[in-house]
Amino acid sequence: MASKEMQAVIDSITDFPLDVEGQRNHYEKVWSQVPVAADIKSTPVSLDGIGAGDSEWVWTDGARNDAIFMYFHGGGYVCGQPWMWRQFNGSLSRASQMRCLAFGYRLAPEYPFPTAIEDSVAGYLWLVKSGISSKRIVLVGDSAGGALVLAVMMALRDRGEPLPAAGLPMSPWTDLELKGETMTPDTGDPLTTEESARSMAVRFLNGQDPRSPWASALYGNLQGLPPLHIEAGERDVLYSDSTRIVSLLREAGNRISFNSTPSAIHSFPALAGSTPEAAEAIARMATFMRQHIAG
């Protein structure tokens, strides 16, 4: 059963629009209502022109400058800006004692597949070239951002670039064909519906194959990836995207842990400061991050 706080969030979110402008306005409305704790600090970062130009550093007092988690936001590759997840990123910074680079990649339909992946790879390499050891970088992301964690790792491996220490996908969107068994309107998840996911997939792919490994990690070569921890809510329309990718990652021989939270919705850890389910997830994630950072 969902906590009363989780249920209040569910009850407060209205139906998800299907047009681009409506989806973007909806995202801004939902996430602008999330209060940011007073101890969370942020500042813009240009990344020498890489990405959408809206990336930011987020941290709390006590965060290490030499240990970074790079955050890829959700929004179906169509919506979202890094500032919308500032409360989450600050909460995870506080718990992990790591600084966050909240990365803004260019969005579809203006910049369709594979722009988001190429931007994200370039952003990661910028971070490494800035002097941060790859062994002290963790990739974190929710939904489409969770898929980016996996796509970036595969791209880096294939290109012979240094891999990050670990990855933390939350409710990763790993099947753009939308064939998961939980892809049904009956889950009661207000953050994602089959219709909204399908509209975003069409805009992002722009006619490209949904089975491309960079678009749908289910069809990728998953061997040789860094350690991973995946968080998912069982009320999520995309829940089976998580369970299927976990099985495939294990079959490929990767070190992976998985937490499934009953009654939690899509990308629920991002509700930091609003629900006990999110607080518990952040504690698990921070523990995982500290365990895999060198030094």
mmCIF file of C-alpha atoms in Angstrom:
data_model
loop_
_atom_site.group_PDB
_atom_site.id
_atom_site.type_symbol
_atom_site.label_atom_id
_atom_site.label_comp_id
_atom_site.label_asym_id
_atom_site.label_seq_id
_atom_site.Cartn_x
_atom_site.Cartn_y
_atom_site.Cartn_z
ATOM 1 C CA MET A 1 0.000 0.000 0.000
ATOM 2 C CA ALA A 2 1.283 3.448 -0.907
ATOM 3 C CA SER A 3 2.130 5.826 1.921
ATOM 4 C CA LYS A 4 -0.318 8.649 2.477
ATOM 5 C CA GLU A 5 2.301 11.024 1.084
ATOM 6 C CA MET A 6 2.729 8.940 -2.082
ATOM 7 C CA GLN A 7 -1.038 8.745 -2.519
ATOM 8 C CA ALA A 8 -1.311 12.512 -2.118
ATOM 9 C CA VAL A 9 1.202 12.967 -4.946
ATOM 10 C CA ILE A 10 -0.724 10.519 -7.131
ATOM 11 C CA ASP A 11 -3.991 12.333 -6.458
ATOM 12 C CA SER A 12 -2.477 15.736 -7.231
ATOM 13 C CA ILE A 13 -1.230 14.946 -10.753
ATOM 14 C CA THR A 14 -3.675 15.454 -13.604
ATOM 15 C CA ASP A 15 -3.860 13.593 -16.916
ATOM 16 C CA PHE A 16 -0.757 13.733 -19.097
ATOM 17 C CA PRO A 17 -1.221 15.730 -22.354
ATOM 18 C CA LEU A 18 -0.209 14.255 -25.718
ATOM 19 C CA ASP A 19 0.999 17.370 -27.592
ATOM 20 C CA VAL A 20 4.573 18.604 -27.171
ATOM 21 C CA GLU A 21 3.726 22.012 -25.729
ATOM 22 C CA GLY A 22 1.197 20.484 -23.362
ATOM 23 C CA GLN A 23 3.659 17.840 -22.195
ATOM 24 C CA ARG A 24 6.367 20.406 -21.539
ATOM 25 C CA ASN A 25 3.991 22.700 -19.667
ATOM 26 C CA HIS A 26 2.729 19.734 -17.644
ATOM 27 C CA TYR A 27 6.264 18.770 -16.636
ATOM 28 C CA GLU A 28 7.078 22.304 -15.588
ATOM 29 C CA LYS A 29 3.864 22.558 -13.565
ATOM 30 C CA VAL A 30 4.452 19.257 -11.757
ATOM 31 C CA TRP A 31 8.114 19.773 -10.898
ATOM 32 C CA SER A 32 7.909 23.493 -10.120
ATOM 33 C CA GLN A 33 5.685 22.561 -7.171
ATOM 34 C CA VAL A 34 8.486 20.560 -5.546
ATOM 35 C CA PRO A 35 10.082 22.722 -2.818
ATOM 36 C CA VAL A 36 13.877 22.834 -2.769
ATOM 37 C CA ALA A 37 15.493 22.469 0.653
ATOM 38 C CA ALA A 38 17.356 25.517 1.949
ATOM 39 C CA ASP A 39 20.708 23.716 2.138
ATOM 40 C CA ILE A 40 20.718 22.780 -1.555
ATOM 41 C CA LYS A 41 22.960 24.967 -3.713
ATOM 42 C CA SER A 42 23.163 25.200 -7.510
ATOM 43 C CA THR A 43 24.964 27.136 -10.206
ATOM 44 C CA PRO A 44 24.836 26.993 -14.029
ATOM 45 C CA VAL A 45 27.643 25.308 -15.970
ATOM 46 C CA SER A 46 28.203 25.758 -19.712
ATOM 47 C CA LEU A 47 30.176 22.572 -20.509
ATOM 48 C CA ASP A 48 31.798 24.500 -23.364
ATOM 49 C CA GLY A 49 28.555 24.485 -25.312
ATOM 50 C CA ILE A 50 27.789 20.763 -24.994
ATOM 51 C CA GLY A 51 24.106 19.826 -24.736
ATOM 52 C CA ALA A 52 21.110 22.106 -24.321
ATOM 53 C CA GLY A 53 22.913 24.818 -22.363
ATOM 54 C CA ASP A 54 20.899 24.380 -19.155
ATOM 55 C CA SER A 55 23.186 22.080 -17.147
ATOM 56 C CA GLU A 56 23.927 22.911 -13.528
ATOM 57 C CA TRP A 57 26.046 21.921 -10.567
ATOM 58 C CA VAL A 58 24.036 20.907 -7.506
ATOM 59 C CA TRP A 59 25.490 20.210 -4.070
ATOM 60 C CA THR A 60 25.106 20.484 -0.330
ATOM 61 C CA ASP A 61 27.701 21.304 2.322
ATOM 62 C CA GLY A 62 30.131 18.453 2.830
ATOM 63 C CA ALA A 63 29.925 17.156 -0.747
ATOM 64 C CA ARG A 64 33.241 16.071 -2.232
ATOM 65 C CA ASN A 65 34.502 17.995 -5.244
ATOM 66 C CA ASP A 66 36.410 14.970 -6.545
ATOM 67 C CA ALA A 67 33.441 12.562 -6.575
ATOM 68 C CA ILE A 68 30.601 13.377 -8.961
ATOM 69 C CA PHE A 69 27.308 11.865 -9.963
ATOM 70 C CA MET A 70 26.109 12.908 -13.399
ATOM 71 C CA TYR A 71 22.339 13.111 -13.607
ATOM 72 C CA PHE A 72 20.312 12.575 -16.785
ATOM 73 C CA HIS A 73 16.741 13.795 -16.351
ATOM 74 C CA GLY A 74 13.579 12.058 -17.497
ATOM 75 C CA GLY A 75 10.799 13.375 -19.703
ATOM 76 C CA GLY A 76 10.649 10.927 -22.584
ATOM 77 C CA TYR A 77 13.467 12.743 -24.411
ATOM 78 C CA VAL A 78 10.874 15.456 -25.136
ATOM 79 C CA CYS A 79 10.366 17.253 -21.797
ATOM 80 C CA GLY A 80 12.313 18.367 -18.790
ATOM 81 C CA GLN A 81 15.185 20.586 -17.710
ATOM 82 C CA PRO A 82 17.797 19.866 -15.042
ATOM 83 C CA TRP A 83 16.433 22.444 -12.568
ATOM 84 C CA MET A 84 13.231 20.427 -12.207
ATOM 85 C CA TRP A 85 15.178 17.694 -10.378
ATOM 86 C CA ARG A 86 17.168 20.060 -8.141
ATOM 87 C CA GLN A 87 15.502 18.843 -4.942
ATOM 88 C CA PHE A 88 16.240 15.221 -5.842
ATOM 89 C CA ASN A 89 19.815 15.928 -6.877
ATOM 90 C CA GLY A 90 20.442 17.967 -3.755
ATOM 91 C CA SER A 91 18.967 15.231 -1.583
ATOM 92 C CA LEU A 92 21.180 12.613 -3.214
ATOM 93 C CA SER A 93 24.190 14.922 -2.888
ATOM 94 C CA ARG A 94 23.491 15.272 0.819
ATOM 95 C CA ALA A 95 23.102 11.519 1.320
ATOM 96 C CA SER A 96 26.077 10.464 -0.815
ATOM 97 C CA GLN A 97 28.367 13.419 -0.033
ATOM 98 C CA MET A 98 28.992 13.769 -3.760
ATOM 99 C CA ARG A 99 28.570 16.769 -6.031
ATOM 100 C CA CYS A 100 26.039 16.512 -8.893
ATOM 101 C CA LEU A 101 26.403 17.541 -12.519
ATOM 102 C CA ALA A 102 22.773 17.754 -13.662
ATOM 103 C CA PHE A 103 23.149 17.496 -17.415
ATOM 104 C CA GLY A 104 20.804 19.051 -19.954
ATOM 105 C CA TYR A 105 20.714 17.280 -23.307
ATOM 106 C CA ARG A 106 18.908 18.562 -26.393
ATOM 107 C CA LEU A 107 15.305 17.410 -26.703
ATOM 108 C CA ALA A 108 13.133 15.901 -29.417
ATOM 109 C CA PRO A 109 11.347 16.574 -31.686
ATOM 110 C CA GLU A 110 13.701 19.476 -32.446
ATOM 111 C CA TYR A 111 16.699 17.187 -31.880
ATOM 112 C CA PRO A 112 15.630 13.561 -32.413
ATOM 113 C CA PHE A 113 17.486 10.285 -31.840
ATOM 114 C CA PRO A 114 20.415 9.879 -31.341
ATOM 115 C CA THR A 115 21.142 13.471 -30.234
ATOM 116 C CA ALA A 116 20.380 12.868 -26.534
ATOM 117 C CA ILE A 117 22.838 9.978 -26.406
ATOM 118 C CA GLU A 118 25.606 11.803 -28.260
ATOM 119 C CA ASP A 119 25.140 14.883 -26.062
ATOM 120 C CA SER A 120 25.287 12.760 -22.912
ATOM 121 C CA VAL A 121 28.436 10.922 -23.990
ATOM 122 C CA ALA A 122 30.075 14.262 -24.799
ATOM 123 C CA GLY A 123 29.002 15.672 -21.434
ATOM 124 C CA TYR A 124 30.529 12.724 -19.587
ATOM 125 C CA LEU A 125 33.799 13.014 -21.504
ATOM 126 C CA TRP A 126 33.878 16.747 -20.723
ATOM 127 C CA LEU A 127 33.663 15.843 -17.036
ATOM 128 C CA VAL A 128 36.525 13.352 -17.343
ATOM 129 C CA LYS A 129 38.662 15.827 -19.290
ATOM 130 C CA SER A 130 38.002 18.445 -16.598
ATOM 131 C CA GLY A 131 40.070 16.316 -14.235
ATOM 132 C CA ILE A 132 37.518 14.084 -12.513
ATOM 133 C CA SER A 133 38.632 10.448 -12.481
ATOM 134 C CA SER A 134 36.144 8.126 -14.182
ATOM 135 C CA LYS A 135 36.516 5.907 -11.103
ATOM 136 C CA ARG A 136 34.854 8.679 -9.094
ATOM 137 C CA ILE A 137 31.903 9.271 -11.417
ATOM 138 C CA VAL A 138 28.512 7.590 -11.078
ATOM 139 C CA LEU A 139 25.826 7.952 -13.745
ATOM 140 C CA VAL A 140 22.286 8.459 -12.433
ATOM 141 C CA GLY A 141 19.051 8.978 -14.343
ATOM 142 C CA ASP A 142 15.308 8.453 -14.291
ATOM 143 C CA SER A 143 13.042 7.119 -17.052
ATOM 144 C CA ALA A 144 14.567 8.299 -20.350
ATOM 145 C CA GLY A 145 17.509 9.438 -18.234
ATOM 146 C CA GLY A 146 17.785 5.931 -16.805
ATOM 147 C CA ALA A 147 17.968 4.622 -20.354
ATOM 148 C CA LEU A 148 20.687 7.187 -21.054
ATOM 149 C CA VAL A 149 22.754 5.725 -18.211
ATOM 150 C CA LEU A 150 22.773 2.392 -20.043
ATOM 151 C CA ALA A 151 23.220 3.855 -23.539
ATOM 152 C CA VAL A 152 26.142 6.043 -22.446
ATOM 153 C CA MET A 153 27.857 3.083 -20.792
ATOM 154 C CA MET A 154 27.465 0.957 -23.932
ATOM 155 C CA ALA A 155 28.743 3.769 -26.156
ATOM 156 C CA LEU A 156 31.768 4.420 -23.933
ATOM 157 C CA ARG A 157 32.620 0.716 -23.820
ATOM 158 C CA ASP A 158 32.334 0.359 -27.598
ATOM 159 C CA ARG A 159 34.510 3.437 -28.193
ATOM 160 C CA GLY A 160 37.204 2.384 -25.739
ATOM 161 C CA GLU A 161 36.605 5.355 -23.442
ATOM 162 C CA PRO A 162 36.963 5.159 -19.639
ATOM 163 C CA LEU A 163 33.836 3.789 -18.000
ATOM 164 C CA PRO A 164 32.252 5.347 -14.898
ATOM 165 C CA ALA A 165 32.481 3.652 -11.525
ATOM 166 C CA ALA A 166 28.813 2.647 -11.468
ATOM 167 C CA GLY A 167 25.326 3.425 -12.724
ATOM 168 C CA LEU A 168 21.939 4.040 -11.116
ATOM 169 C CA PRO A 169 18.976 3.906 -13.520
ATOM 170 C CA MET A 170 15.592 4.643 -11.949
ATOM 171 C CA SER A 171 12.538 3.290 -13.793
ATOM 172 C CA PRO A 172 14.626 3.077 -16.985
ATOM 173 C CA TRP A 173 12.742 3.254 -20.283
ATOM 174 C CA THR A 174 14.397 0.320 -22.023
ATOM 175 C CA ASP A 175 11.761 -0.670 -24.601
ATOM 176 C CA LEU A 176 10.618 1.994 -27.070
ATOM 177 C CA GLU A 177 8.443 -0.607 -28.794
ATOM 178 C CA LEU A 178 6.322 -0.452 -25.610
ATOM 179 C CA LYS A 179 5.748 -4.198 -25.461
ATOM 180 C CA GLY A 180 6.092 -4.626 -21.708
ATOM 181 C CA GLU A 181 3.410 -6.568 -19.881
ATOM 182 C CA THR A 182 2.787 -3.657 -17.505
ATOM 183 C CA MET A 183 2.120 -1.257 -20.385
ATOM 184 C CA THR A 184 -1.496 -0.791 -19.380
ATOM 185 C CA PRO A 185 -3.602 2.133 -18.155
ATOM 186 C CA ASP A 186 -4.777 0.074 -15.186
ATOM 187 C CA THR A 187 -1.687 0.664 -13.033
ATOM 188 C CA GLY A 188 -2.955 4.032 -11.824
ATOM 189 C CA ASP A 189 0.408 5.720 -12.466
ATOM 190 C CA PRO A 190 -0.213 9.427 -13.190
ATOM 191 C CA LEU A 191 3.356 10.184 -14.294
ATOM 192 C CA THR A 192 3.335 7.926 -17.354
ATOM 193 C CA THR A 193 0.647 6.410 -19.568
ATOM 194 C CA GLU A 194 0.857 4.183 -22.628
ATOM 195 C CA GLU A 195 -0.437 7.002 -24.825
ATOM 196 C CA SER A 196 2.046 9.582 -23.562
ATOM 197 C CA ALA A 197 4.970 7.158 -23.800
ATOM 198 C CA ARG A 198 4.011 6.210 -27.347
ATOM 199 C CA SER A 199 3.766 9.851 -28.434
ATOM 200 C CA MET A 200 7.199 10.585 -26.973
ATOM 201 C CA ALA A 201 8.772 7.517 -28.569
ATOM 202 C CA VAL A 202 7.482 8.559 -31.999
ATOM 203 C CA ARG A 203 8.861 12.090 -31.612
ATOM 204 C CA PHE A 204 12.211 10.916 -30.314
ATOM 205 C CA LEU A 205 12.784 8.141 -32.869
ATOM 206 C CA ASN A 206 11.695 10.226 -35.862
ATOM 207 C CA GLY A 207 11.323 7.098 -37.987
ATOM 208 C CA GLN A 208 14.399 5.283 -36.644
ATOM 209 C CA ASP A 209 14.309 1.661 -35.476
ATOM 210 C CA PRO A 210 12.962 1.358 -31.890
ATOM 211 C CA ARG A 211 15.166 -1.717 -31.510
ATOM 212 C CA SER A 212 18.353 0.278 -31.919
ATOM 213 C CA PRO A 213 20.469 -0.588 -28.848
ATOM 214 C CA TRP A 214 20.897 3.095 -28.024
ATOM 215 C CA ALA A 215 17.133 3.620 -28.133
ATOM 216 C CA SER A 216 16.075 0.404 -26.385
ATOM 217 C CA ALA A 217 18.698 -1.132 -24.119
ATOM 218 C CA LEU A 218 16.808 -4.448 -24.166
ATOM 219 C CA TYR A 219 18.350 -5.033 -27.593
ATOM 220 C CA GLY A 220 21.857 -3.889 -26.740
ATOM 221 C CA ASN A 221 25.090 -5.704 -25.961
ATOM 222 C CA LEU A 222 25.014 -5.516 -22.177
ATOM 223 C CA GLN A 223 28.289 -7.277 -21.458
ATOM 224 C CA GLY A 224 31.112 -5.602 -19.595
ATOM 225 C CA LEU A 225 29.225 -2.750 -17.945
ATOM 226 C CA PRO A 226 30.062 -1.177 -14.567
ATOM 227 C CA PRO A 227 28.110 -2.208 -11.451
ATOM 228 C CA LEU A 228 24.467 -1.142 -11.538
ATOM 229 C CA HIS A 229 21.650 -0.580 -9.080
ATOM 230 C CA ILE A 230 18.114 -0.164 -10.440
ATOM 231 C CA GLU A 231 15.129 1.291 -8.588
ATOM 232 C CA ALA A 232 11.556 0.749 -9.803
ATOM 233 C CA GLY A 233 8.010 1.089 -8.524
ATOM 234 C CA GLU A 234 5.563 -1.740 -9.084
ATOM 235 C CA ARG A 235 2.777 0.694 -9.969
ATOM 236 C CA ASP A 236 4.840 2.018 -12.878
ATOM 237 C CA VAL A 237 3.494 1.502 -16.402
ATOM 238 C CA LEU A 238 7.130 0.866 -17.386
ATOM 239 C CA TYR A 239 7.811 -1.538 -14.507
ATOM 240 C CA SER A 240 8.414 -4.464 -16.871
ATOM 241 C CA ASP A 241 11.077 -2.376 -18.635
ATOM 242 C CA SER A 242 13.003 -2.568 -15.364
ATOM 243 C CA THR A 243 12.419 -6.247 -14.623
ATOM 244 C CA ARG A 244 13.370 -7.315 -18.150
ATOM 245 C CA ILE A 245 16.574 -5.265 -18.288
ATOM 246 C CA VAL A 246 17.594 -6.538 -14.842
ATOM 247 C CA SER A 247 17.269 -10.131 -16.073
ATOM 248 C CA LEU A 248 19.272 -9.403 -19.222
ATOM 249 C CA LEU A 249 21.991 -7.551 -17.316
ATOM 250 C CA ARG A 250 22.375 -10.520 -14.980
ATOM 251 C CA GLU A 251 22.493 -12.954 -17.904
ATOM 252 C CA ALA A 252 25.273 -10.825 -19.407
ATOM 253 C CA GLY A 253 27.344 -11.312 -16.254
ATOM 254 C CA ASN A 254 27.094 -7.832 -14.771
ATOM 255 C CA ARG A 255 27.029 -6.986 -11.087
ATOM 256 C CA ILE A 256 23.535 -5.658 -10.488
ATOM 257 C CA SER A 257 21.199 -5.035 -7.580
ATOM 258 C CA PHE A 258 17.510 -4.281 -7.956
ATOM 259 C CA ASN A 259 14.956 -2.769 -5.610
ATOM 260 C CA SER A 260 11.255 -3.032 -6.357
ATOM 261 C CA THR A 261 8.907 -0.879 -4.259
ATOM 262 C CA PRO A 262 5.239 -1.933 -4.082
ATOM 263 C CA SER A 263 2.676 0.789 -4.852
ATOM 264 C CA ALA A 264 5.386 3.243 -5.944
ATOM 265 C CA ILE A 265 4.964 5.095 -9.238
ATOM 266 C CA HIS A 266 7.252 5.880 -12.159
ATOM 267 C CA SER A 267 10.558 7.522 -11.167
ATOM 268 C CA PHE A 268 9.399 7.685 -7.553
ATOM 269 C CA PRO A 269 12.844 8.433 -6.017
ATOM 270 C CA ALA A 270 12.631 11.828 -7.738
ATOM 271 C CA LEU A 271 9.891 12.733 -5.241
ATOM 272 C CA ALA A 272 12.616 13.514 -2.722
ATOM 273 C CA GLY A 273 11.349 15.345 0.328
ATOM 274 C CA SER A 274 7.747 14.436 -0.451
ATOM 275 C CA THR A 275 7.383 10.700 0.276
ATOM 276 C CA PRO A 276 9.006 8.134 2.590
ATOM 277 C CA GLU A 277 9.399 5.790 -0.387
ATOM 278 C CA ALA A 278 11.662 8.345 -2.063
ATOM 279 C CA ALA A 279 13.673 8.895 1.126
ATOM 280 C CA GLU A 280 14.289 5.165 1.478
ATOM 281 C CA ALA A 281 15.337 4.893 -2.177
ATOM 282 C CA ILE A 282 17.785 7.777 -1.842
ATOM 283 C CA ALA A 283 19.367 6.116 1.192
ATOM 284 C CA ARG A 284 19.838 2.881 -0.783
ATOM 285 C CA MET A 285 21.244 4.747 -3.763
ATOM 286 C CA ALA A 286 23.691 6.755 -1.660
ATOM 287 C CA THR A 287 24.990 3.599 0.009
ATOM 288 C CA PHE A 288 25.542 1.994 -3.397
ATOM 289 C CA MET A 289 27.334 5.091 -4.692
ATOM 290 C CA ARG A 290 29.715 5.316 -1.740
ATOM 291 C CA GLN A 291 30.543 1.615 -2.076
ATOM 292 C CA HIS A 292 31.683 2.015 -5.676
ATOM 293 C CA ILE A 293 33.607 5.295 -5.588
ATOM 294 C CA ALA A 294 37.369 4.892 -5.516
ATOM 295 C CA GLY A 295 39.249 6.556 -2.678
#
